C-alpha angles and dihedrals in degrees: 000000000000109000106236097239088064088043102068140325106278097247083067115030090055089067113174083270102041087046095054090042091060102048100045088053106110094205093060093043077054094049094045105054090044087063091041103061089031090066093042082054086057096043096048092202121172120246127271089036125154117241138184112216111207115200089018086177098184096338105273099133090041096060090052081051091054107040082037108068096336096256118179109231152192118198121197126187138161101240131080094204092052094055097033079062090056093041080057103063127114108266095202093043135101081255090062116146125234111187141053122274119218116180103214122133108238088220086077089051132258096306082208131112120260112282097010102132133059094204131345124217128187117182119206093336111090088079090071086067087073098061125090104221099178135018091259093047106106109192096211098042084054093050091042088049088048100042100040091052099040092055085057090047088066134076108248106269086029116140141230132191114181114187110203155147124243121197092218145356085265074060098048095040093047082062105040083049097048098043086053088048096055087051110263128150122214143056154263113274116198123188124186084020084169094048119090099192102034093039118129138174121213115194095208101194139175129187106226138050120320112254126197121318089004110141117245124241087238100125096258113129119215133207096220103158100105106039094045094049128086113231092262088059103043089109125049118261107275131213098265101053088042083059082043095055095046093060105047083048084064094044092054086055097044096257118144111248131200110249106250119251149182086270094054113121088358111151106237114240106251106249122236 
């Protein structure tokens, strides 16, 4: 199976179709809040920060930022379906959105003053920045323009954490390069390393000076998942307390709620 960044640029490849596919899939709302609150674990932010989401897509990471530590948050991403399916949500529904949209491709840079921003996150997007979609599309010029402006987007001390996929370990190295060059502290986090199909990289940054038992930029990745998490989260959020969660989210807000049960979160048997 092609993996979509060789596909097509993003722009193109999230039509209206392909973008509200992708959104109304349980199993990616699953996935993405997993990562989301994973990388919220790794960056240990207080709550009622102000973050910038890079790569915001229809707004499913944004709403874990939101009902997670009520962060106030702007969300950029290069395509219009993805956002016009955002922009769609039901602003009275348990999928409201709680933060601004900007369409801007990160290629270009973080179109966003100097020390904007409290933390940046980006879920399953940085690794578009290493495709050349066109002939005058230079991959390391993209991930230096990205990296230099968002770490002037941020407040000194401000923190990043970008979940992606490389393709390879040339991937992996050009961003790790490009994020130290801009000037960033930190390290690559890897949980599930032996894994091939749960595996996932976490790029933890700072901007600022690295201060002591910070990890340094130098390549190396680190399977950090059993030492970071605290013993209720040693193993990923499963369906049924993602189910869990959802539902104590809509009786907060005075929704009715179906009662839990022993069939909550069970997988159905398939039908023959």
């Amino acid at each position: 199976m092609s993996r979509p960044e060789t596909t097509a640029p993003p722009e193109v490849f999230y039509s209206d179709i392909e973008a509200r596919k992708y959104t109304s899939s349980s199993r990616i709302q699953h996935i993405q809040a997993q990562m989301t609150l994973r990388a919220l674990e790794l960056l240990a932010l207080p709550d009622h920060q102000f973050i910038l989401d890079v790569g915001c897509g229809s707004g499913l990471s944004g709403q874990i930022l939101s009902q997670e530590g009520g962060h106030v948050w702007v969300g950029m991403d290069i395509s219009p379906s993805m956002l016009a399916v955002a922009l769609d949500r039901d602003p009275e529904g348990e999928d409201a959105l709680a933060g601004d949209l900007f369409l801007a491709d990160m290629g270009t840079g973080v179109p966003f003053r100097a020390g904007s921003f409290d933390a940046a996150i980006s879920i399953s997007a940085i690794q578009w920045l290493c495709n050349a979609d066109s002939t005058t599309a230079d991959p390391a010029r993209r991930l230096g323009r990205f990296f230099n402006t968002l770490y002037a987007a941020l407040r000194r001390g401000g923190k990043v954490a970008c979940q992606f996929y490389p393709r390879d370990q040339r991937q992996t190295d050009a961003i790790l390069a490009a994020a130290k060059q801009a000037g960033f502290s930190g390290g690559l986090v890897v949980d599930d390393e032996q894994s091939k199909k749960n595996k996932k990289y976490y790029l933890i940054l700072t901007a600022g000076n690295t201060q002591a038992g910070d990890l340094n930029l130098d390549g190396v990745a680190v399977d950090r998942s059993a030492s970071t998490r605290h013993k209720k989260s040693n193993k990923a959020e499963s369906t049924k307390d993602y189910i869990q969660r959802k539902k104590e989210l809509m009786r907060k807000r005075g929704r009715l709620v179906a009662l839990d049960s022993q069939f909550t979160g069970r997988k159905r048997r398939p039908k023959f």
